[in-house]
Amino acid sequence: MKLILIGFGVVGQGFAEILRDRGSELRRKHNFAAQIIGVVTASKGSLYQSSGLDPASLLQAAESGSFDNYPTQPGLRRGLTASDMIEAREADALVEASPSNLETAQPALEYCHLALDAGMHLTLANKGPVALDYANLQAKAREKGLQLRYEATVMAGTPTMHLAEAALAGCEIHSARGILNGTTNYILSQMETGKSYDEALAQAQELGYAETDPTGDVEGWDAAGKLLILGNALFASGHAMADLDVSGITAISAADIADAKAAGQRYKLIASATPAGGSVKATRLPLDDPLANVGGSTNAITLETDLMGHITLIGAGAGKLETGYAILSDLLAIKRATGLA
């Protein structure tokens, strides 16, 4: 399976590490031999070789800061754009792992449509395209007999979409509610130990859980993007970001945390989706709610179904190898569906 990879930050490098370290095992156990033929980045440059790029050499060049340090060899082309690579029509799938833009989804959305037009399957770690244009992407993929996969967009490698769309096929899902942002969950967990919001945020930034500008996390927008994906995928809701009721955790004080604790409750930033709409809100949960006991940077989701009742899935919501694995799991699903190896 020949791949074009857009973005080679934490997620792209995690995927390349898996190919480097598990390539032989994947061939032996799953008859799967993915081959990265193109990589495009905003800061390190781009590389294209139709016979395949070496994952170990890609990782070494990335560590040096530039793909200029990737070994020159016959057939290697530097400086091509993503559009150039897609239009060459040599890849079987496009992996979109560049940073998410939840305002316009560009330029990733354009690349996704170009790839589908060129007959390529899609797997995305970038939330923007499926959050903002899910219906059009899915319709085009189905029309062309192609796969659209996006496991990495909701809870990294924790198989949220597989659970909802495959393992629970035959059930009707009435609602989805979850902790979809590890940064805010970590902050709230630390506030329960007596830290102020500012102290907990500073610690989250020090540990790398929160960005220097944490607005997207602490005001609920990252969770809202994931909620849009869930709503559109599970309920074909067609909602936009403006349709969601979104707030974060910035107004939660130590006194609020203490009041909840005294009442046998715990604050969590809960993203909820139903066919009618969705919300992201700091919510007081009783301690017997499975989501109330998910601490630290861990994510979790509860799906309410007609046949199986409530199903709760708990796991990592971020991480280099965890999100890289989500890309691998999507590509293996594409292989099973299409026969590509």
XYZ file of C-alpha atoms in Angstrom:
341
model
C 0.000 0.000 0.000
C 1.677 3.189 -1.203
C 1.089 6.245 0.965
C 1.453 10.012 0.803
C 1.859 11.494 4.282
C 1.000 15.148 4.878
C 2.545 16.316 8.129
C 5.487 14.755 9.945
C 5.137 16.044 13.468
C 4.363 13.908 16.514
C 1.675 11.836 14.767
C 3.491 11.277 11.491
C 6.683 10.351 13.299
C 4.794 7.964 15.568
C 3.397 6.190 12.511
C 6.858 6.059 10.903
C 8.300 4.574 14.110
C 5.708 1.804 13.991
C 6.569 1.023 10.353
C 10.277 1.056 11.213
C 9.949 -1.182 14.270
C 7.007 -3.424 13.325
C 7.321 -3.693 9.551
C 8.408 -7.341 9.506
C 5.767 -8.336 12.045
C 3.033 -6.572 10.072
C 4.056 -8.407 6.912
C 4.198 -11.755 8.685
C 1.003 -11.508 10.736
C -1.188 -9.347 8.515
C 0.335 -9.568 5.028
C 0.596 -5.777 5.197
C 3.516 -3.777 3.815
C 2.815 -0.041 3.821
C 5.261 2.089 1.870
C 5.531 5.853 2.358
C 6.321 7.298 -1.078
C 5.780 10.980 -0.275
C 6.018 13.262 2.764
C 5.048 16.935 2.835
C 5.669 19.280 5.771
C 5.452 23.008 6.379
C 8.837 23.280 8.099
C 11.080 20.373 7.119
C 10.515 20.300 3.354
C 9.144 17.476 1.229
C 10.360 14.191 -0.224
C 8.959 11.902 -2.918
C 10.201 8.573 -4.185
C 7.836 6.205 -5.958
C 9.886 3.176 -4.908
C 9.451 4.119 -1.233
C 11.108 6.226 1.448
C 12.918 4.586 4.354
C 11.105 5.265 7.677
C 14.327 5.174 9.709
C 15.987 7.711 7.422
C 12.868 9.910 7.504
C 12.965 9.935 11.301
C 16.682 10.748 11.377
C 16.225 13.624 8.927
C 13.263 14.954 10.924
C 15.331 14.853 14.107
C 17.977 16.954 12.353
C 15.297 19.540 11.520
C 15.264 19.261 7.728
C 14.561 16.716 5.009
C 17.589 18.200 3.250
C 19.481 15.670 5.381
C 17.616 12.678 3.942
C 20.135 10.650 1.872
C 20.120 11.469 -1.833
C 19.466 8.466 -4.062
C 18.263 7.747 -7.611
C 14.634 8.734 -8.159
C 14.357 10.921 -5.064
C 12.565 14.235 -5.654
C 12.605 17.143 -3.235
C 10.362 20.188 -2.988
C 7.151 18.786 -4.499
C 3.860 20.104 -3.143
C 1.086 17.900 -1.790
C -0.904 18.607 -4.948
C 2.050 17.534 -7.111
C 2.278 14.224 -5.281
C -1.451 13.540 -5.395
C -1.673 14.391 -9.080
C 1.100 11.884 -9.831
C -1.539 9.208 -8.984
C 1.004 6.688 -7.732
C -0.264 6.392 -4.158
C -3.079 4.184 -2.906
C -3.939 6.321 0.115
C -3.432 9.795 1.555
C -2.635 10.091 5.267
C -3.523 13.596 6.534
C -1.618 14.239 9.770
C -1.000 17.986 9.590
C -2.239 20.362 12.357
C -6.027 20.759 12.522
C -7.721 23.935 11.353
C -11.223 23.969 12.841
C -12.185 27.264 11.179
C -11.809 26.369 7.490
C -10.121 22.920 7.506
C -7.767 24.217 4.829
C -5.469 23.372 3.188
C -6.084 19.785 4.311
C -9.657 19.723 3.000
C -8.523 20.604 -0.511
C -5.945 17.809 -0.429
C -8.574 15.325 0.739
C -10.870 16.145 -2.180
C -7.951 16.029 -4.621
C -6.959 12.618 -3.285
C -10.473 11.208 -3.640
C -10.662 12.597 -7.175
C -7.354 10.813 -7.886
C -8.729 7.497 -6.593
C -6.955 7.447 -3.224
C -8.335 6.214 0.072
C -8.149 8.623 3.021
C -7.105 8.248 6.639
C -7.042 11.351 8.804
C -5.519 12.397 12.099
C -6.382 15.992 11.149
C -9.797 16.799 12.639
C -10.625 19.748 10.370
C -11.854 18.019 7.188
C -14.144 15.503 8.900
C -15.382 18.030 11.473
C -16.346 20.602 8.846
C -17.027 18.643 5.644
C -17.825 15.083 6.686
C -20.952 14.651 4.560
C -19.318 15.757 1.318
C -16.165 13.706 1.892
C -18.147 10.592 2.786
C -20.472 10.995 -0.192
C -17.565 11.398 -2.601
C -15.715 8.434 -1.110
C -18.771 6.200 -1.453
C -19.436 7.384 -4.995
C -15.907 6.443 -5.989
C -15.778 3.196 -4.015
C -13.080 4.530 -1.672
C -12.541 4.349 2.072
C -12.688 7.375 4.410
C -11.156 6.570 7.823
C -10.601 8.913 10.768
C -10.007 6.882 13.932
C -7.191 9.186 15.080
C -9.417 12.276 15.143
C -11.434 11.452 18.273
C -9.489 9.469 20.918
C -6.122 8.774 19.251
C -5.638 5.020 18.949
C -8.423 4.094 21.369
C -10.860 2.484 18.894
C -13.822 4.818 19.337
C -15.028 4.879 15.750
C -14.414 1.152 15.290
C -16.505 0.449 18.380
C -19.345 2.679 17.199
C -19.374 1.783 13.520
C -18.211 -1.857 13.452
C -18.319 -3.574 16.832
C -21.777 -2.106 17.594
C -23.156 -2.528 14.074
C -26.772 -3.645 14.450
C -27.316 -1.490 17.519
C -28.953 1.898 17.382
C -26.811 4.469 19.187
C -28.961 7.023 20.973
C -26.218 9.249 22.393
C -22.496 9.642 22.919
C -20.978 11.453 25.870
C -17.372 11.559 26.860
C -14.157 13.099 28.083
C -12.522 13.932 24.770
C -9.784 16.326 25.860
C -6.920 15.053 28.013
C -5.572 18.506 28.881
C -8.729 19.655 30.635
C -9.176 16.293 32.345
C -5.649 16.532 33.725
C -6.238 20.088 34.978
C -9.506 19.156 36.713
C -7.869 16.072 38.264
C -5.053 18.227 39.647
C -7.508 20.798 41.008
C -9.097 18.000 43.045
C -5.767 17.612 44.873
C -5.963 21.245 45.997
C -4.205 23.087 43.183
C -5.719 26.268 41.756
C -6.711 26.409 38.082
C -3.605 28.481 37.277
C -1.305 26.045 39.114
C -2.847 23.023 37.411
C -2.619 24.679 33.980
C 1.039 25.587 34.535
C 1.805 21.981 35.482
C -0.039 20.702 32.393
C 2.048 23.045 30.230
C 5.256 21.943 31.927
C 4.430 18.290 31.214
C 3.522 19.010 27.586
C -0.201 18.250 27.987
C -1.162 21.872 27.319
C 0.103 24.281 24.656
C 1.630 27.654 25.483
C -1.714 29.048 24.287
C -4.173 26.529 25.783
C -7.334 28.267 24.509
C -8.438 25.490 22.166
C -8.349 22.976 25.014
C -9.531 24.893 28.072
C -12.366 26.724 26.289
C -13.732 23.512 24.831
C -13.005 23.931 21.124
C -10.811 20.849 20.721
C -13.521 18.690 22.287
C -16.116 20.448 20.131
C -14.264 19.502 16.954
C -14.257 15.853 18.045
C -17.927 16.136 18.972
C -18.777 17.332 15.462
C -17.055 14.269 14.040
C -19.000 11.975 16.363
C -22.313 13.685 15.637
C -21.847 13.588 11.883
C -20.527 10.014 11.825
C -23.025 8.481 14.253
C -26.147 10.504 13.555
C -25.572 12.214 10.174
C -26.472 15.360 12.105
C -24.970 17.835 9.647
C -24.264 20.233 12.495
C -21.650 22.987 12.277
C -19.538 24.408 15.089
C -21.986 27.300 15.489
C -24.764 24.807 16.279
C -22.972 23.465 19.361
C -23.248 24.814 22.903
C -19.573 25.117 23.878
C -17.921 26.260 27.088
C -14.772 25.185 28.871
C -13.262 24.970 32.329
C -11.777 28.450 32.780
C -14.590 29.526 35.112
C -14.218 26.511 37.413
C -12.686 27.539 40.738
C -11.160 25.606 43.609
C -14.352 26.372 45.556
C -16.457 24.775 42.808
C -14.282 21.659 42.937
C -14.619 21.516 46.730
C -18.420 21.954 46.582
C -18.723 19.098 44.095
C -16.463 16.871 46.203
C -18.543 17.567 49.318
C -21.657 16.508 47.398
C -20.067 13.257 46.239
C -19.549 14.580 42.722
C -16.665 15.412 40.394
C -16.229 17.990 37.623
C -15.447 16.741 34.114
C -15.524 18.508 30.755
C -18.210 16.442 29.040
C -18.863 16.444 25.294
C -22.349 15.127 24.509
C -23.899 14.310 21.147
C -27.417 13.192 20.217
C -29.249 13.295 16.886
C -30.722 16.625 18.008
C -27.475 18.434 18.818
C -24.412 18.610 20.987
C -22.694 20.436 23.818
C -19.349 20.722 25.574
C -19.686 21.749 29.209
C -17.972 21.412 32.578
C -20.366 19.050 34.348
C -20.722 17.694 37.882
C -20.965 13.901 37.692
C -21.920 11.497 40.484
C -19.014 9.272 41.464
C -20.840 6.147 40.249
C -20.777 7.477 36.681
C -17.969 5.618 34.828
C -16.738 8.909 33.362
C -16.307 10.431 36.835
C -13.494 8.024 37.652
C -11.390 8.683 34.549
C -8.432 10.711 35.789
C -5.320 12.399 34.466
C -4.990 12.872 30.713
C -7.008 9.748 29.875
C -10.061 9.993 27.589
C -13.313 8.023 27.755
C -16.636 7.784 25.965
C -19.996 6.239 26.841
C -22.291 5.145 24.022
C -25.965 4.608 24.840
C -27.419 1.834 22.666
C -30.745 0.090 22.324
C -29.475 -3.513 22.468
C -26.352 -3.273 24.621
C -27.279 -0.486 27.001
C -24.405 1.789 28.002
C -20.935 0.879 26.726
C -17.949 2.834 28.110
C -14.552 2.835 26.401
C -11.518 4.226 28.272
C -8.048 4.786 26.854
C -5.357 7.158 25.688
C -6.590 10.247 23.895
C -3.187 11.441 22.693
C 0.416 10.352 22.290
C 2.932 9.721 19.526
C 2.629 5.951 19.214
C -1.014 5.883 20.279
C -2.087 8.239 17.483
C 0.359 6.677 15.043
C -1.329 3.368 15.803
C -4.713 4.866 14.887
C -3.363 5.539 11.398
C -2.113 1.967 11.194
C -5.468 0.576 12.340
C -7.245 2.619 9.657
C -4.877 1.365 6.963
C -5.393 -2.229 8.103
C -9.144 -1.636 7.878
C -8.681 -0.319 4.342
C -6.672 -3.431 3.523
C -9.439 -5.699 4.846
C -12.089 -3.799 2.905
C -10.241 -3.548 -0.394
C -7.578 -6.258 -0.504
C -4.730 -3.742 -0.763
C -1.601 -5.054 0.932
